[in-house]
XYZ file of C-alpha atoms in Angstrom:
366
model
C -70.169 -39.069 63.036
C -70.350 -42.794 64.123
C -74.056 -42.942 65.136
C -75.562 -45.585 62.666
C -79.075 -43.381 62.206
C -76.870 -40.297 60.937
C -75.339 -42.744 58.160
C -79.326 -44.210 57.581
C -81.055 -40.981 57.702
C -78.214 -37.789 56.950
C -77.921 -39.368 53.327
C -81.344 -38.773 52.698
C -82.707 -35.682 50.915
C -85.180 -35.029 53.999
C -86.106 -32.182 55.878
C -85.340 -33.282 59.065
C -81.412 -33.855 57.956
C -80.911 -30.215 57.300
C -82.935 -29.406 60.510
C -80.188 -31.606 62.148
C -77.266 -30.404 60.596
C -78.588 -26.628 61.283
C -79.352 -27.350 64.729
C -75.145 -28.910 65.027
C -73.947 -25.379 63.911
C -76.171 -23.450 65.807
C -75.146 -25.409 69.013
C -71.709 -24.403 68.313
C -72.459 -20.903 68.485
C -75.140 -21.206 71.378
C -73.960 -20.164 75.018
C -73.600 -23.174 76.425
C -71.292 -23.198 79.781
C -67.630 -22.656 78.956
C -68.491 -22.400 75.411
C -65.690 -20.089 73.846
C -67.791 -20.046 70.169
C -70.567 -18.625 71.521
C -72.649 -15.829 68.977
C -76.001 -14.880 69.626
C -76.612 -13.294 66.283
C -75.277 -16.527 64.554
C -77.076 -19.132 66.457
C -79.986 -17.394 65.872
C -79.893 -16.892 62.389
C -79.269 -20.574 61.903
C -82.153 -21.258 64.437
C -84.399 -19.085 61.751
C -83.071 -21.056 58.801
C -84.025 -23.933 60.674
C -87.924 -22.924 61.188
C -87.637 -22.173 57.571
C -86.814 -25.310 56.656
C -88.679 -27.348 59.027
C -91.057 -25.435 61.194
C -90.926 -28.085 63.605
C -87.015 -27.148 64.428
C -89.069 -24.214 67.033
C -89.830 -27.356 69.558
C -86.441 -28.176 69.430
C -84.835 -24.569 70.384
C -87.676 -23.249 72.219
C -86.182 -24.767 75.808
C -82.611 -23.470 74.542
C -84.471 -20.052 73.720
C -85.945 -19.301 76.483
C -82.484 -20.361 78.843
C -80.838 -17.888 77.060
C -83.144 -15.260 77.895
C -83.469 -16.171 81.708
C -79.507 -16.087 81.673
C -78.608 -12.862 79.943
C -78.796 -9.971 82.175
C -79.594 -7.565 79.223
C -82.587 -9.075 78.328
C -84.716 -6.069 76.464
C -81.480 -5.976 74.474
C -80.914 -9.465 73.217
C -84.890 -9.106 72.309
C -85.025 -6.027 70.812
C -81.616 -6.375 68.871
C -81.475 -10.312 68.204
C -84.755 -12.274 68.287
C -87.171 -9.838 67.077
C -85.359 -8.742 64.244
C -83.271 -11.830 63.079
C -87.010 -13.930 63.732
C -88.469 -11.040 61.682
C -86.582 -10.625 59.416
C -86.090 -14.767 58.010
C -89.811 -14.887 58.218
C -89.914 -12.210 55.783
C -87.450 -13.760 53.184
C -89.100 -17.138 53.583
C -92.786 -15.396 52.984
C -90.967 -13.346 49.389
C -89.269 -16.724 48.684
C -92.803 -18.379 48.824
C -95.038 -15.362 47.411
C -92.588 -15.562 43.975
C -93.344 -19.747 43.721
C -96.216 -19.578 44.579
C -98.208 -16.197 43.088
C -99.660 -15.057 45.875
C -98.855 -14.075 49.277
C -98.167 -17.410 51.688
C -96.873 -18.030 54.996
C -95.831 -22.003 54.794
C -94.904 -22.271 58.726
C -99.022 -21.490 59.238
C -100.034 -23.834 56.443
C -97.333 -26.409 57.767
C -99.266 -26.060 61.666
C -102.813 -25.735 59.415
C -102.340 -29.299 58.007
C -100.915 -31.361 60.475
C -101.939 -29.962 63.739
C -105.115 -28.382 63.232
C -106.699 -31.028 60.685
C -104.748 -34.016 61.789
C -103.328 -34.423 58.060
C -100.541 -36.227 59.074
C -102.720 -39.070 61.026
C -103.714 -40.233 57.619
C -100.478 -41.697 57.585
C -100.148 -43.674 60.375
C -100.612 -42.964 64.185
C -98.689 -44.872 67.356
C -99.294 -45.013 71.000
C -97.933 -41.955 73.202
C -95.434 -43.832 74.259
C -94.181 -44.830 71.036
C -90.732 -42.518 71.570
C -90.178 -43.585 75.407
C -90.588 -47.175 74.318
C -89.032 -47.581 70.868
C -88.334 -44.648 68.653
C -85.765 -42.838 71.091
C -83.910 -46.130 71.636
C -83.364 -46.566 68.045
C -82.383 -43.430 66.810
C -79.276 -43.468 69.540
C -78.762 -47.246 69.290
C -75.652 -48.595 70.548
C -74.565 -44.709 72.316
C -77.803 -45.350 74.686
C -75.740 -46.344 77.817
C -73.073 -43.622 77.251
C -75.973 -40.768 77.141
C -77.194 -42.693 80.197
C -74.016 -42.423 81.784
C -73.314 -39.342 80.601
C -76.329 -37.466 81.772
C -75.790 -38.506 85.340
C -72.484 -36.980 84.844
C -73.149 -33.830 83.151
C -76.230 -33.724 84.220
C -75.701 -30.116 86.737
C -73.735 -28.600 83.732
C -75.527 -29.382 80.799
C -79.393 -30.164 82.122
C -81.014 -27.423 79.977
C -79.804 -30.068 76.924
C -81.298 -32.549 78.706
C -84.378 -30.576 78.957
C -84.406 -29.744 75.505
C -84.037 -33.247 74.927
C -86.859 -34.691 77.079
C -89.435 -31.744 75.940
C -88.970 -32.556 72.456
C -89.802 -36.068 73.256
C -92.746 -35.371 74.867
C -94.217 -32.691 72.749
C -93.868 -34.995 69.636
C -95.505 -37.779 71.774
C -98.887 -36.065 71.793
C -98.626 -36.069 68.046
C -100.393 -39.179 66.816
C -98.337 -39.875 63.674
C -94.568 -40.502 64.403
C -91.659 -41.612 62.726
C -88.128 -42.208 63.967
C -87.033 -39.102 61.744
C -88.645 -36.424 63.271
C -86.524 -36.816 66.682
C -83.287 -36.906 64.697
C -82.403 -33.446 65.794
C -82.114 -33.855 69.293
C -78.962 -36.438 68.489
C -76.382 -33.729 68.448
C -77.526 -32.863 72.028
C -77.591 -36.509 72.971
C -73.485 -37.054 71.880
C -72.676 -34.292 74.418
C -73.124 -36.503 77.177
C -72.015 -39.399 75.599
C -68.854 -37.708 74.790
C -68.828 -36.741 78.433
C -68.862 -40.408 79.308
C -65.786 -41.744 76.872
C -63.613 -38.675 78.443
C -64.619 -40.006 81.993
C -63.696 -43.693 80.832
C -60.249 -44.162 82.348
C -59.276 -47.946 81.485
C -61.289 -48.974 78.699
C -61.765 -45.607 76.803
C -60.509 -47.494 73.674
C -62.307 -50.564 73.796
C -65.904 -48.374 74.250
C -64.497 -46.350 71.575
C -63.983 -49.542 68.983
C -67.579 -51.663 70.167
C -69.238 -47.953 68.932
C -67.611 -47.791 65.788
C -68.150 -51.377 65.291
C -71.803 -51.568 67.302
C -73.426 -48.900 64.768
C -71.064 -49.914 61.793
C -73.123 -53.223 61.283
C -76.404 -51.301 60.947
C -75.183 -48.614 59.232
C -74.477 -50.912 56.432
C -77.368 -53.082 56.629
C -80.109 -50.543 56.935
C -78.426 -48.481 53.862
C -77.281 -51.133 51.856
C -79.554 -54.068 52.221
C -82.702 -53.488 54.011
C -85.287 -51.788 51.730
C -83.257 -51.966 48.942
C -85.483 -53.523 46.026
C -87.567 -50.436 45.526
C -84.307 -48.691 44.644
C -83.068 -51.590 42.325
C -86.540 -52.174 40.561
C -86.271 -48.769 38.961
C -82.956 -49.844 37.154
C -85.296 -52.370 35.718
C -87.787 -50.004 34.579
C -85.543 -47.619 33.041
C -84.096 -50.195 30.818
C -88.040 -49.749 29.399
C -86.669 -45.940 28.200
C -84.993 -47.621 25.192
C -87.876 -49.651 23.831
C -89.012 -48.085 20.815
C -92.964 -49.033 20.459
C -94.013 -50.176 17.328
C -96.836 -52.165 15.886
C -95.642 -55.470 17.468
C -94.322 -53.892 20.388
C -96.638 -51.329 21.927
C -94.770 -48.267 23.892
C -93.865 -49.399 27.837
C -96.442 -48.253 29.797
C -95.749 -49.463 33.624
C -98.231 -49.513 36.663
C -96.823 -50.064 40.840
C -99.348 -51.813 42.425
C -97.615 -51.391 46.001
C -98.510 -49.137 48.750
C -98.253 -45.614 47.459
C -95.360 -44.114 47.190
C -92.920 -46.820 47.619
C -90.845 -46.326 44.815
C -88.869 -43.289 43.520
C -90.422 -41.644 40.025
C -89.274 -39.978 37.322
C -86.073 -39.024 39.665
C -84.978 -42.508 38.724
C -85.932 -42.394 35.420
C -84.690 -39.170 33.776
C -87.192 -40.058 30.170
C -90.826 -39.543 29.491
C -91.718 -43.020 30.392
C -95.312 -43.203 31.108
C -95.856 -44.368 34.564
C -98.613 -45.136 37.233
C -98.818 -45.572 40.924
C -101.878 -45.883 43.375
C -102.494 -42.640 44.666
C -103.076 -41.650 48.305
C -103.451 -37.771 48.551
C -104.461 -36.647 52.565
C -107.915 -36.678 53.385
C -108.739 -32.572 53.439
C -111.745 -33.213 54.736
C -113.879 -34.820 51.669
C -117.054 -36.756 53.341
C -116.353 -40.078 52.757
C -113.052 -40.206 51.229
C -111.572 -43.460 50.385
C -108.373 -42.944 49.121
C -107.453 -45.426 45.790
C -104.625 -47.300 47.527
C -106.900 -48.969 49.987
C -109.340 -49.498 47.074
C -107.227 -51.633 45.557
C -105.915 -53.493 48.153
C -109.609 -53.782 49.899
C -110.716 -56.063 46.687
C -107.615 -55.922 44.068
C -109.252 -57.972 41.515
C -112.708 -56.226 41.211
C -110.416 -53.018 41.256
C -108.229 -54.292 38.193
C -111.713 -55.524 36.081
C -112.842 -52.140 36.859
C -109.985 -49.645 35.792
C -108.978 -52.053 33.048
C -112.143 -53.084 30.865
C -110.853 -53.906 27.918
C -107.646 -55.433 27.375
C -106.626 -52.760 25.019
C -106.306 -50.429 28.095
C -103.769 -52.537 30.130
C -100.561 -51.519 31.492
C -97.076 -53.387 29.829
C -95.902 -53.911 32.572
C -96.694 -54.661 36.334
C -94.347 -53.947 39.592
C -95.783 -55.566 42.569
C -94.345 -57.459 45.725
C -94.216 -61.206 46.157
C -97.452 -60.616 48.815
C -99.748 -59.507 46.395
C -98.926 -62.077 43.718
C -101.674 -65.138 45.179
C -104.310 -62.237 45.258
C -104.512 -60.869 41.574
C -102.996 -64.799 39.743
C -105.786 -65.113 38.571
C -105.935 -61.501 36.458
C -102.093 -62.153 35.284
C -103.247 -65.426 34.118
C -105.912 -64.246 32.101
C -103.955 -61.256 30.242
C -100.929 -63.393 29.752
C -98.813 -61.484 32.301
C -95.474 -63.145 32.357
C -93.150 -62.610 35.533
C -89.936 -61.467 33.722
C -87.734 -59.909 37.010
C -87.538 -61.102 40.798
C -85.790 -58.398 43.289
C -84.817 -58.799 46.694
C -86.537 -56.089 48.822
C -85.982 -56.950 52.871
C -85.633 -59.860 55.165
C -88.117 -58.404 57.484
C -91.694 -58.429 55.254
C -94.447 -57.279 56.874
C -98.130 -56.191 55.804
C -98.391 -55.464 52.291
C -94.525 -55.013 52.094
C -93.199 -58.338 50.909
C -89.653 -59.689 50.976
C -89.830 -59.204 47.401
C -90.352 -57.362 44.495
C -91.989 -59.368 41.045
C -91.752 -57.289 37.544
C -94.657 -58.767 35.026
C -94.608 -58.157 31.528
C -97.740 -58.449 29.134
C -97.774 -61.142 25.898
C-alpha cells in the first residue's frame, strides 16, 4: 500500500493494474511454505483470469506453476483435476466472449503473441537495451523499498526462493523483448513485498524509523508523479471541453480542434462528452506495409510542409491547435500567416524531453 509505483500505476485503467491485482489475490491462495489459506482451485482460477485479461501473466506464473507441480505428491491429479479443466474452461469462456463481440471465432491470446512477439509490432513504439530492466526499470518500480528487498532476499532466500526465482525469471524474459516499459514488470512487485516485509520484521531497533522512511520516501514521488508531473495533457482537455458550449454561426465557425502532438499524448472523447470535431496525428502500428511511414513521423519530419499540404485552403483550417511549446518555433510562420493567436498556456512537466515540452499551448484562429 505504501509503494509509490502502486499509487502511480494501479490507479490507471491499464490491464497491467488488473493483472497485478489478480496476481496478489492468487498469491494469497498459492501453496507457499507455511501458508494456511492455500487453495489450488482458487489460485488457478485467478491466474487463468489474469491470463485472459493479459496473456503476459503466464510469464510471471510459469515458474510458480512448475514449482507447485514439482512439490505436489499427486501430480497426475493436480494436472487432470486442476490445471487442465480450469485452464480449458478459462480459454473457452474467453473465446466465447470474443466470438460474441468480434462476430467470428477469435483467440485474442494467440493474436496478442502473434502481433507483439512474432511480428514485433511493439517494437514500433520504441526499444531499450537488453539490460534496461536490470539497470533502471526494476529499481524505479520498487523505489525506496529496494534496500529492504535486498536485505529480505538474503534473509528469506531458502524459504521463498521460488518467489525470488519468479522475479528474476520475469525480468529476464522481458529483457529479451526490445520494447520495454515500467508497467510491464509491475506484477512482480507483490512478490518483492514479501521480502520487504521479512526485512522489516527482522529489524529489532529501528523498525518504526524504517517504516516512517518508507512512507515519506514513497509519498513524495507518489504525489509528484500523480498530481504534478506531465499533468498538462489532462488539464488541456478541461479547456477543450469548454468548446462544447460554443455554437457555430456565421461569424464564429463550429470548433474544430487539431492536436499537433506525438500521437496518443492526450485523452480524447473520454474527457469531452460532446460531439466536438477533433483530430490528432495518428501512428497505427506497422503491419508489414512496404515503405510504411506514420502520420506523426511525417509531420515532425517537416511540420510546415505537412501543414501546407494538409490545409491548402484557409477554409479547411481547424479553429484550434493544441501543441507543446517546443513545436511553436517550427510552425511560427504558419501560425502568424493564418492569424492563430495563443489563448492558453498550460504547465505540463518540469522535465521536458524531445518532442514533449514543459508547457502546452492552445492557439485559436481569428
